[in-house]
């Protein structure tokens, strides 16, 4: 096209666009057609009208004990008598949730939205504020269950997330940035995503925008059925870049059933420790490639031991699904129900074979805290999980801290790890004293929470 004609055409198009933009109000207010070529205009509005009443806003308050190198020191407290003074701050957060049982008032959300909170308020679409009871949480899958008064609630129907396909359209509904209920649309970008941090992962990846405050909200299909619980995003800048992740309903509802039945998740275990295969490990073991996960330990009497697994074996598949890393094996253990039989594909000394194992309950030694010292009454201490030990932790975990107990008032919470008592390292439940009354005026605990180490004085 000659340059003069190009400039002429450009000026004409710009002029036409300006004419439309500056059209009189009568034109601007003209209603959109309800149909095109006899077909109704597509809209998600009818579906969202059914979905949004079941999506709730969640606000929490958490009292956090503040730490000070001087005031937390027992000697400083003895000199200045400051141990009775409360030192805490209140943290607030916002998130979302989904009503999944209108008759009983059950709400699904994320553990990171409500875990450790002292006060939880659920706000419905109609403006009602309801105090919520925390039924249970599972940090490993980031799932939590709340219960609110079951009065005039609307629940979402739950779809089989196993039927999702890459390319299916989905809508994310939640309360981003506390702005109010918002819906964003996109599609399923990938399935079975893992390797995004710690815990058990089997995420749905979507390009529907998931922003701060959307966590715990609903990911629905175009029929308005719940297919996932929005959980997290991947972002290099802090903003949404079209890579969001949701917990599939098959996983979330399985966790919910266990939380409702037992108050916790009874997780299965193969009794085997595995490690990623690096090129150097592959060379040392005489392996041809780095596919799979190498067995580094088999616990005596475990399902893996019964199946005949040995140290140095390479797990290449579980139930026909390829194993790419040690995380894949941990995911499988955590996602399978107790009693499930699994086929393990193993490579040993260049030969491949299949063996069968039965997922069994994880057996961790526990001890009532009151048997250690009366100031720990209401606390249940347990050995660390294999994953925690592999992460370099030692000590004992607080699997349960009763509200109203001395330990709870001092700031201890479920999931904390005690690594030392009176500055003496703790290596497990068996290393704990069981006198019931330690000969000290103040009980000093060294506690690990979210990677930080601090003192708690009882």
CSV table of C-alpha atoms in Angstrom, one decimal:
chain,number,residue,atom,x,y,z
A,1,UNK,CA,0.0,0.0,0.0
A,2,UNK,CA,1.5,3.5,-0.9
A,3,UNK,CA,2.4,5.5,2.1
A,4,UNK,CA,0.1,8.4,1.2
A,5,UNK,CA,-2.9,6.0,1.0
A,6,UNK,CA,-1.9,4.4,4.3
A,7,UNK,CA,-1.9,7.8,6.0
A,8,UNK,CA,-5.2,8.6,4.4
A,9,UNK,CA,-6.8,5.4,5.6
A,10,UNK,CA,-5.4,5.7,9.1
A,11,UNK,CA,-6.8,9.2,9.4
A,12,UNK,CA,-10.2,8.0,8.2
A,13,UNK,CA,-10.3,5.1,10.8
A,14,UNK,CA,-9.2,7.4,13.6
A,15,UNK,CA,-11.9,9.9,12.6
A,16,UNK,CA,-14.5,7.2,12.5
A,17,UNK,CA,-13.5,5.9,15.9
A,18,UNK,CA,-13.7,9.4,17.4
A,19,UNK,CA,-17.1,9.9,15.9
A,20,UNK,CA,-18.4,6.8,17.6
A,21,UNK,CA,-16.8,7.7,20.9
A,22,UNK,CA,-18.3,11.2,20.8
A,23,UNK,CA,-21.8,10.1,19.7
A,24,UNK,CA,-24.7,11.7,21.6
A,25,UNK,CA,-26.0,10.1,24.8
A,26,UNK,CA,-29.0,8.6,23.0
A,27,UNK,CA,-26.6,6.4,21.1
A,28,UNK,CA,-24.5,5.5,24.2
A,29,UNK,CA,-27.6,4.4,26.1
A,30,UNK,CA,-28.9,2.1,23.4
A,31,UNK,CA,-29.4,-1.4,24.9
A,32,UNK,CA,-27.3,-4.3,23.6
A,33,UNK,CA,-29.2,-6.8,21.5
A,34,UNK,CA,-30.5,-9.8,23.4
A,35,UNK,CA,-29.7,-12.1,20.5
A,36,UNK,CA,-27.4,-12.3,17.4
A,37,UNK,CA,-28.6,-14.2,14.4
A,38,UNK,CA,-31.4,-15.5,16.5
A,39,UNK,CA,-29.1,-16.9,19.1
A,40,UNK,CA,-29.1,-15.5,22.7
A,41,UNK,CA,-26.1,-13.6,23.8
A,42,UNK,CA,-23.8,-15.9,25.9
A,43,UNK,CA,-23.4,-15.0,29.5
A,44,UNK,CA,-22.2,-16.5,32.8
A,45,UNK,CA,-24.6,-14.4,34.8
A,46,UNK,CA,-27.3,-17.1,35.3
A,47,UNK,CA,-24.7,-19.6,36.5
A,48,UNK,CA,-23.1,-17.1,38.8
A,49,UNK,CA,-26.4,-16.1,40.3
A,50,UNK,CA,-26.6,-19.6,41.7
A,51,UNK,CA,-23.0,-19.9,42.7
A,52,UNK,CA,-22.2,-16.6,44.5
A,53,UNK,CA,-24.6,-17.1,47.5
A,54,UNK,CA,-22.5,-20.1,48.5
A,55,UNK,CA,-19.2,-18.3,48.4
A,56,UNK,CA,-18.4,-16.4,51.6
A,57,UNK,CA,-15.8,-13.9,53.0
A,58,UNK,CA,-13.7,-15.1,55.9
A,59,UNK,CA,-12.0,-12.7,58.3
A,60,UNK,CA,-9.8,-13.8,61.2
A,61,UNK,CA,-8.0,-12.5,64.2
A,62,UNK,CA,-5.0,-14.2,65.6
A,63,UNK,CA,-3.2,-13.2,68.8
A,64,UNK,CA,0.5,-13.5,68.3
A,65,UNK,CA,3.0,-13.5,71.1
A,66,UNK,CA,5.7,-11.0,70.4
A,67,UNK,CA,9.3,-12.0,71.0
A,68,UNK,CA,12.1,-10.0,72.6
A,69,UNK,CA,15.6,-11.3,73.3
A,70,UNK,CA,15.7,-9.6,76.7
A,71,UNK,CA,12.2,-10.0,78.0
A,72,UNK,CA,12.0,-13.6,76.9
A,73,UNK,CA,15.1,-14.5,78.9
A,74,UNK,CA,14.2,-16.2,82.2
A,75,UNK,CA,17.1,-14.6,84.1
A,76,UNK,CA,15.9,-11.1,83.0
A,77,UNK,CA,12.4,-12.1,84.2
A,78,UNK,CA,13.7,-13.1,87.6
A,79,UNK,CA,15.5,-9.9,88.0
A,80,UNK,CA,12.8,-7.5,86.8
A,81,UNK,CA,9.6,-9.6,87.4
A,82,UNK,CA,8.2,-9.1,84.0
A,83,UNK,CA,7.0,-12.7,83.2
A,84,UNK,CA,3.4,-12.0,84.1
A,85,UNK,CA,3.0,-9.2,81.6
A,86,UNK,CA,1.3,-10.1,78.3
A,87,UNK,CA,3.2,-9.2,75.2
A,88,UNK,CA,1.2,-9.9,72.1
A,89,UNK,CA,-0.2,-8.3,69.0
A,90,UNK,CA,-3.4,-9.1,67.0
A,91,UNK,CA,-3.0,-10.1,63.3
A,92,UNK,CA,-6.0,-9.9,61.0
A,93,UNK,CA,-6.4,-11.5,57.6
A,94,UNK,CA,-9.1,-11.9,54.9
A,95,UNK,CA,-9.9,-14.9,52.7
A,96,UNK,CA,-12.8,-16.8,51.2
A,97,UNK,CA,-14.7,-20.0,51.7
A,98,UNK,CA,-17.3,-22.2,50.1
A,99,UNK,CA,-20.5,-23.6,51.7
A,100,UNK,CA,-20.6,-27.3,50.8
A,101,UNK,CA,-23.3,-28.5,53.2
A,102,UNK,CA,-26.2,-26.1,53.8
A,103,UNK,CA,-28.0,-28.4,56.2
A,104,UNK,CA,-25.0,-28.7,58.6
A,105,UNK,CA,-23.3,-25.4,57.8
A,106,UNK,CA,-20.0,-26.8,56.7
A,107,UNK,CA,-17.6,-24.4,54.9
A,108,UNK,CA,-14.4,-25.5,53.0
A,109,UNK,CA,-11.5,-23.1,52.9
A,110,UNK,CA,-7.7,-23.1,53.1
A,111,UNK,CA,-5.6,-23.9,56.2
A,112,UNK,CA,-3.5,-20.8,55.6
A,113,UNK,CA,-6.6,-18.7,55.8
A,114,UNK,CA,-7.8,-19.9,59.2
A,115,UNK,CA,-5.0,-22.0,60.7
A,116,UNK,CA,-4.1,-20.8,64.2
A,117,UNK,CA,-6.8,-18.1,64.3
A,118,UNK,CA,-8.4,-17.3,67.6
A,119,UNK,CA,-11.5,-15.6,66.1
A,120,UNK,CA,-13.1,-16.5,62.8
A,121,UNK,CA,-16.0,-14.5,61.2
A,122,UNK,CA,-17.9,-15.6,58.1
A,123,UNK,CA,-19.7,-13.0,56.1
A,124,UNK,CA,-22.4,-14.2,53.7
A,125,UNK,CA,-23.4,-12.6,50.4
A,126,UNK,CA,-26.6,-11.3,52.1
A,127,UNK,CA,-24.5,-9.3,54.6
A,128,UNK,CA,-24.9,-11.6,57.6
A,129,UNK,CA,-21.8,-12.0,59.9
A,130,UNK,CA,-21.6,-15.4,61.6
A,131,UNK,CA,-19.1,-16.7,64.1
A,132,UNK,CA,-17.5,-19.9,62.8
A,133,UNK,CA,-16.3,-23.0,64.6
A,134,UNK,CA,-13.0,-24.5,63.4
A,135,UNK,CA,-13.7,-28.2,62.8
A,136,UNK,CA,-10.2,-29.1,61.7
A,137,UNK,CA,-7.3,-28.2,59.5
A,138,UNK,CA,-4.7,-30.2,57.4
A,139,UNK,CA,-1.6,-28.1,56.7
A,140,UNK,CA,-0.2,-30.8,54.4
A,141,UNK,CA,-3.0,-30.3,51.8
A,142,UNK,CA,-3.9,-26.7,52.9
A,143,UNK,CA,-7.5,-27.7,53.6
A,144,UNK,CA,-9.6,-26.5,56.5
A,145,UNK,CA,-13.3,-27.1,57.5
A,146,UNK,CA,-15.5,-24.5,59.4
A,147,UNK,CA,-19.0,-24.8,60.7
A,148,UNK,CA,-21.5,-21.9,60.8
A,149,UNK,CA,-25.1,-21.8,62.0
A,150,UNK,CA,-27.1,-23.6,59.3
A,151,UNK,CA,-29.9,-21.0,58.7
A,152,UNK,CA,-31.0,-20.2,55.1
A,153,UNK,CA,-27.7,-21.2,53.6
A,154,UNK,CA,-27.0,-22.2,50.0
A,155,UNK,CA,-24.4,-24.8,49.1
A,156,UNK,CA,-22.5,-25.6,45.9
A,157,UNK,CA,-22.9,-28.9,44.3
A,158,UNK,CA,-19.6,-30.8,44.1
A,159,UNK,CA,-18.3,-32.2,40.8
A,160,UNK,CA,-15.9,-35.0,40.2
A,161,UNK,CA,-12.7,-33.1,39.6
A,162,UNK,CA,-11.1,-36.3,38.1
A,163,UNK,CA,-13.2,-35.6,35.0
A,164,UNK,CA,-11.6,-32.2,34.4
A,165,UNK,CA,-9.6,-31.8,31.2
A,166,UNK,CA,-7.0,-29.3,30.2
A,167,UNK,CA,-8.9,-26.7,28.2
A,168,UNK,CA,-12.2,-26.9,30.2
A,169,UNK,CA,-13.5,-23.4,31.1
A,170,UNK,CA,-13.7,-22.5,34.8
A,171,UNK,CA,-14.6,-19.5,36.9
A,172,UNK,CA,-12.9,-18.4,40.2
A,173,UNK,CA,-15.1,-16.7,42.8
A,174,UNK,CA,-13.8,-15.1,45.9
A,175,UNK,CA,-13.1,-11.8,47.7
A,176,UNK,CA,-9.8,-10.4,46.4
A,177,UNK,CA,-8.1,-7.7,48.3
A,178,UNK,CA,-11.3,-7.3,50.5
A,179,UNK,CA,-13.0,-5.5,47.6
A,180,UNK,CA,-16.1,-7.7,47.7
A,181,UNK,CA,-17.2,-10.8,45.9
A,182,UNK,CA,-15.6,-11.0,42.4
A,183,UNK,CA,-15.7,-13.6,39.6
A,184,UNK,CA,-12.9,-14.2,37.1
A,185,UNK,CA,-12.9,-16.6,34.2
A,186,UNK,CA,-10.3,-18.7,32.4
A,187,UNK,CA,-9.6,-22.3,31.7
A,188,UNK,CA,-7.8,-25.3,33.1
A,189,UNK,CA,-4.2,-24.9,32.1
A,190,UNK,CA,-2.8,-28.1,33.6
A,191,UNK,CA,-3.6,-30.9,36.0
A,192,UNK,CA,-1.7,-32.7,38.7
A,193,UNK,CA,0.7,-29.9,39.4
A,194,UNK,CA,3.2,-30.5,42.2
A,195,UNK,CA,6.7,-29.5,43.3
A,196,UNK,CA,5.5,-26.0,44.4
A,197,UNK,CA,6.7,-26.3,48.0
A,198,UNK,CA,6.1,-28.5,50.9
A,199,UNK,CA,3.1,-30.7,51.6
A,200,UNK,CA,0.9,-32.9,49.4
A,201,UNK,CA,0.3,-31.4,46.0
A,202,UNK,CA,-2.0,-32.3,43.2
A,203,UNK,CA,-3.1,-28.9,42.0
A,204,UNK,CA,-5.4,-27.7,39.2
A,205,UNK,CA,-3.6,-25.0,37.3
A,206,UNK,CA,-5.7,-22.2,35.9
A,207,UNK,CA,-5.3,-18.8,34.2
A,208,UNK,CA,-8.5,-17.5,35.9
A,209,UNK,CA,-7.2,-14.7,38.1
A,210,UNK,CA,-6.6,-15.7,41.7
A,211,UNK,CA,-5.5,-12.8,43.8
A,212,UNK,CA,-4.9,-12.2,47.6
A,213,UNK,CA,-8.2,-12.8,49.3
A,214,UNK,CA,-9.4,-15.3,46.7
A,215,UNK,CA,-7.7,-18.1,48.8
A,216,UNK,CA,-10.3,-20.6,49.9
A,217,UNK,CA,-12.8,-19.5,47.3
A,218,UNK,CA,-14.5,-21.5,44.7
A,219,UNK,CA,-13.3,-22.7,41.3
A,220,UNK,CA,-16.4,-23.8,39.4
A,221,UNK,CA,-17.2,-25.3,36.0
A,222,UNK,CA,-19.7,-23.7,33.6
A,223,UNK,CA,-22.5,-25.8,35.3
A,224,UNK,CA,-21.8,-24.0,38.6
A,225,UNK,CA,-20.4,-27.1,40.2
A,226,UNK,CA,-17.4,-26.9,42.6
A,227,UNK,CA,-14.3,-28.4,41.0
A,228,UNK,CA,-11.6,-26.9,43.2
A,229,UNK,CA,-10.7,-24.7,46.2
A,230,UNK,CA,-8.5,-21.7,45.2
A,231,UNK,CA,-5.2,-21.9,47.0
A,232,UNK,CA,-2.2,-20.0,45.6
A,233,UNK,CA,-0.6,-18.3,42.7
A,234,UNK,CA,2.8,-18.3,41.1
A,235,UNK,CA,4.2,-14.8,40.6
A,236,UNK,CA,7.6,-13.2,40.2
A,237,UNK,CA,6.2,-9.8,41.0
A,238,UNK,CA,3.5,-10.2,43.6
A,239,UNK,CA,0.7,-9.7,41.0
A,240,UNK,CA,-1.3,-12.1,39.0
A,241,UNK,CA,0.4,-13.4,35.9
A,242,UNK,CA,-2.2,-16.0,34.9
A,243,UNK,CA,-0.7,-19.0,36.9
A,244,UNK,CA,-3.0,-19.9,39.7
A,245,UNK,CA,-3.6,-23.2,41.6
A,246,UNK,CA,-6.6,-24.8,43.1
A,247,UNK,CA,-7.0,-27.9,45.3
A,248,UNK,CA,-9.2,-30.4,43.4
A,249,UNK,CA,-12.5,-31.3,45.1
A,250,UNK,CA,-11.7,-35.0,45.1
A,251,UNK,CA,-8.7,-34.2,47.4
A,252,UNK,CA,-10.5,-31.5,49.4
A,253,UNK,CA,-13.6,-33.5,50.1
A,254,UNK,CA,-11.6,-36.6,51.1
A,255,UNK,CA,-9.7,-34.5,53.6
A,256,UNK,CA,-13.0,-32.9,54.8
A,257,UNK,CA,-14.5,-36.4,55.5
A,258,UNK,CA,-11.6,-37.3,57.7
A,259,UNK,CA,-11.6,-34.0,59.6
A,260,UNK,CA,-15.3,-34.4,60.3
A,261,UNK,CA,-14.9,-38.1,61.4
A,262,UNK,CA,-11.6,-37.9,63.4
A,263,UNK,CA,-10.7,-34.2,63.8
A,264,UNK,CA,-7.5,-34.9,61.8
A,265,UNK,CA,-6.3,-36.7,58.7
A,266,UNK,CA,-5.2,-40.2,59.2
A,267,UNK,CA,-2.5,-40.4,56.6
A,268,UNK,CA,-1.2,-43.5,54.9
A,269,UNK,CA,2.4,-44.6,54.8
A,270,UNK,CA,4.6,-47.0,52.8
A,271,UNK,CA,7.3,-47.0,55.4
A,272,UNK,CA,10.0,-46.0,52.9
A,273,UNK,CA,12.3,-43.0,52.6
A,274,UNK,CA,13.3,-41.9,49.1
A,275,UNK,CA,15.5,-39.4,47.4
A,276,UNK,CA,15.7,-37.6,44.1
A,277,UNK,CA,18.3,-39.1,41.7
A,278,UNK,CA,21.0,-36.6,40.7
A,279,UNK,CA,23.5,-37.3,37.9
A,280,UNK,CA,26.2,-38.0,40.5
A,281,UNK,CA,23.9,-40.4,42.4
A,282,UNK,CA,23.0,-42.1,39.1
A,283,UNK,CA,26.7,-42.5,38.3
A,284,UNK,CA,27.5,-43.9,41.8
A,285,UNK,CA,24.6,-46.4,41.7
A,286,UNK,CA,25.3,-47.4,38.1
A,287,UNK,CA,22.0,-46.1,36.8
A,288,UNK,CA,21.5,-45.3,33.2
A,289,UNK,CA,19.3,-42.2,33.9
A,290,UNK,CA,17.9,-40.0,36.7
A,291,UNK,CA,14.3,-41.1,36.3
A,292,UNK,CA,12.4,-42.2,39.4
A,293,UNK,CA,13.3,-41.9,43.1
A,294,UNK,CA,15.9,-44.1,44.9
A,295,UNK,CA,15.0,-45.9,48.1
A,296,UNK,CA,17.3,-44.8,51.0
A,297,UNK,CA,15.6,-46.6,53.9
A,298,UNK,CA,13.0,-49.2,54.4
A,299,UNK,CA,11.4,-49.3,57.9
A,300,UNK,CA,11.2,-52.8,59.5
A,301,UNK,CA,7.7,-54.3,59.4
A,302,UNK,CA,6.4,-51.6,57.1
A,303,UNK,CA,4.3,-52.1,54.0
A,304,UNK,CA,7.4,-51.5,51.8
A,305,UNK,CA,9.3,-54.1,53.9
A,306,UNK,CA,6.5,-56.6,53.4
A,307,UNK,CA,6.5,-55.9,49.6
A,308,UNK,CA,10.2,-56.7,49.5
A,309,UNK,CA,11.6,-53.3,48.7
A,310,UNK,CA,15.3,-52.8,49.4
A,311,UNK,CA,17.7,-49.9,49.9
A,312,UNK,CA,19.0,-48.9,46.5
A,313,UNK,CA,15.9,-49.8,44.6
A,314,UNK,CA,14.5,-47.2,42.2
A,315,UNK,CA,10.8,-46.5,42.2
A,316,UNK,CA,9.8,-45.7,38.7
A,317,UNK,CA,6.0,-45.8,38.9
A,318,UNK,CA,3.1,-46.1,41.4
A,319,UNK,CA,-0.1,-47.6,40.1
A,320,UNK,CA,1.2,-47.0,36.6
A,321,UNK,CA,1.8,-43.3,37.1
A,322,UNK,CA,5.4,-42.4,36.5
A,323,UNK,CA,7.5,-41.3,39.4
A,324,UNK,CA,9.6,-38.3,38.5
A,325,UNK,CA,10.9,-37.3,42.0
A,326,UNK,CA,10.7,-38.1,45.7
A,327,UNK,CA,7.8,-35.6,46.0
A,328,UNK,CA,5.7,-37.8,43.7
A,329,UNK,CA,6.1,-40.7,46.1
A,330,UNK,CA,5.1,-38.6,49.1
A,331,UNK,CA,2.1,-37.2,47.3
A,332,UNK,CA,0.9,-40.8,46.5
A,333,UNK,CA,1.3,-41.8,50.2
A,334,UNK,CA,-0.7,-38.8,51.3
A,335,UNK,CA,-3.5,-39.0,48.8
A,336,UNK,CA,-4.3,-42.7,49.0
A,337,UNK,CA,-6.8,-43.9,51.6
A,338,UNK,CA,-5.7,-46.3,54.4
A,339,UNK,CA,-5.9,-49.9,53.2
A,340,UNK,CA,-5.5,-49.1,49.5
A,341,UNK,CA,-3.4,-51.6,47.6
A,342,UNK,CA,-0.8,-50.0,45.2
A,343,UNK,CA,1.4,-51.5,42.5
A,344,UNK,CA,5.0,-50.3,42.8
A,345,UNK,CA,7.2,-50.5,39.7
A,346,UNK,CA,10.8,-51.0,40.8
A,347,UNK,CA,14.2,-51.2,39.0
A,348,UNK,CA,16.8,-53.2,40.8
A,349,UNK,CA,20.3,-54.0,39.3
A,350,UNK,CA,19.1,-53.2,35.8
A,351,UNK,CA,16.0,-55.4,36.0
A,352,UNK,CA,12.4,-54.2,36.4
A,353,UNK,CA,9.7,-55.8,38.5
A,354,UNK,CA,6.3,-54.9,40.0
A,355,UNK,CA,5.4,-55.5,43.7
A,356,UNK,CA,2.2,-54.8,45.7
A,357,UNK,CA,2.0,-52.9,49.0
A,358,UNK,CA,-0.9,-51.9,51.2
A,359,UNK,CA,-1.1,-48.3,52.5
A,360,UNK,CA,-1.0,-48.4,56.3
A,361,UNK,CA,-1.5,-45.8,59.0
A,362,UNK,CA,1.5,-43.7,60.0
A,363,UNK,CA,2.5,-44.9,63.5
A,364,UNK,CA,4.1,-42.0,65.5
A,365,UNK,CA,4.8,-42.3,69.2
A,366,UNK,CA,2.8,-39.8,71.3
A,367,UNK,CA,2.8,-38.7,74.9
A,368,UNK,CA,0.4,-36.6,77.0
A,369,UNK,CA,2.3,-33.4,78.0
A,370,UNK,CA,1.0,-33.6,81.6
A,371,UNK,CA,3.3,-36.7,82.0
A,372,UNK,CA,6.3,-34.5,81.3
A,373,UNK,CA,5.2,-31.6,83.4
A,374,UNK,CA,1.9,-30.4,84.7
A,375,UNK,CA,2.4,-27.1,83.0
A,376,UNK,CA,2.1,-29.0,79.7
A,377,UNK,CA,-1.3,-30.6,80.5
A,378,UNK,CA,-3.6,-30.4,77.5
A,379,UNK,CA,-0.8,-30.8,75.0
A,380,UNK,CA,-0.2,-34.0,73.0
A,381,UNK,CA,3.4,-34.5,72.0
A,382,UNK,CA,4.4,-36.7,69.0
A,383,UNK,CA,7.4,-37.8,67.0
A,384,UNK,CA,8.1,-35.9,63.8
A,385,UNK,CA,6.9,-37.1,60.5
A,386,UNK,CA,9.4,-38.5,57.9
A,387,UNK,CA,9.0,-35.3,55.8
A,388,UNK,CA,9.8,-33.1,58.8
A,389,UNK,CA,12.9,-35.2,59.6
A,390,UNK,CA,14.0,-35.1,55.9
A,391,UNK,CA,13.7,-31.3,56.1
A,392,UNK,CA,16.3,-31.2,58.9
A,393,UNK,CA,14.0,-30.8,61.9
A,394,UNK,CA,14.4,-32.6,65.2
A,395,UNK,CA,12.4,-32.6,68.4
A,396,UNK,CA,8.7,-33.4,69.1
A,397,UNK,CA,5.7,-31.9,67.4
A,398,UNK,CA,2.6,-30.5,69.3
A,399,UNK,CA,-0.1,-32.5,67.5
A,400,UNK,CA,-2.7,-31.0,69.8
A,401,UNK,CA,-2.8,-27.9,72.1
A,402,UNK,CA,-6.1,-27.6,74.1
A,403,UNK,CA,-7.6,-24.1,74.2
A,404,UNK,CA,-7.7,-22.7,77.7
A,405,UNK,CA,-4.6,-24.7,78.7
A,406,UNK,CA,-1.5,-23.1,80.2
A,407,UNK,CA,0.4,-23.9,77.1
A,408,UNK,CA,-2.2,-22.3,74.8
A,409,UNK,CA,-2.2,-19.1,77.0
A,410,UNK,CA,1.6,-19.0,76.6
A,411,UNK,CA,1.3,-19.0,72.8
A,412,UNK,CA,1.9,-22.6,71.9
A,413,UNK,CA,-0.2,-23.9,68.9
A,414,UNK,CA,-0.9,-27.1,67.0
A,415,UNK,CA,2.0,-27.9,64.7
A,416,UNK,CA,4.7,-26.2,66.8
A,417,UNK,CA,7.9,-28.2,67.2
A,418,UNK,CA,9.7,-28.3,70.5
A,419,UNK,CA,13.4,-28.8,69.9
A,420,UNK,CA,14.7,-28.2,73.5
A,421,UNK,CA,13.5,-28.1,77.1
A,422,UNK,CA,15.6,-26.1,79.5
A,423,UNK,CA,18.1,-25.8,76.6
A,424,UNK,CA,18.5,-29.6,76.5
A,425,UNK,CA,18.0,-30.9,73.0
A,426,UNK,CA,14.9,-33.2,72.4
A,427,UNK,CA,15.3,-36.0,69.8
A,428,UNK,CA,11.9,-37.6,70.1
A,429,UNK,CA,9.1,-38.7,72.4
A,430,UNK,CA,11.4,-41.4,74.0
A,431,UNK,CA,13.9,-38.7,75.0
A,432,UNK,CA,11.3,-36.8,77.1
A,433,UNK,CA,11.2,-37.1,80.9
A,434,UNK,CA,8.0,-38.5,82.4
A,435,UNK,CA,8.2,-37.3,86.0
A,436,UNK,CA,5.1,-35.1,85.7
A,437,UNK,CA,6.9,-32.3,87.5
A,438,UNK,CA,10.2,-31.0,86.3
A,439,UNK,CA,12.4,-29.4,89.2
A,440,UNK,CA,12.4,-25.9,87.7
A,441,UNK,CA,10.5,-22.8,88.6
A,442,UNK,CA,10.0,-21.7,85.0
A,443,UNK,CA,9.7,-24.2,82.1
A,444,UNK,CA,11.7,-22.9,79.1
A,445,UNK,CA,10.9,-24.4,75.7
A,446,UNK,CA,12.7,-23.7,72.5
A,447,UNK,CA,10.1,-23.8,69.8
A,448,UNK,CA,10.2,-23.8,65.9
A,449,UNK,CA,7.3,-22.3,64.0
A,450,UNK,CA,7.3,-21.5,60.3
A,451,UNK,CA,11.1,-21.7,60.3
A,452,UNK,CA,11.6,-19.3,63.2
A,453,UNK,CA,13.0,-20.4,66.6
A,454,UNK,CA,11.9,-18.7,69.8
A,455,UNK,CA,11.5,-19.2,73.6
A,456,UNK,CA,8.2,-20.0,75.4
A,457,UNK,CA,8.2,-19.7,79.2
A,458,UNK,CA,5.6,-21.5,81.3
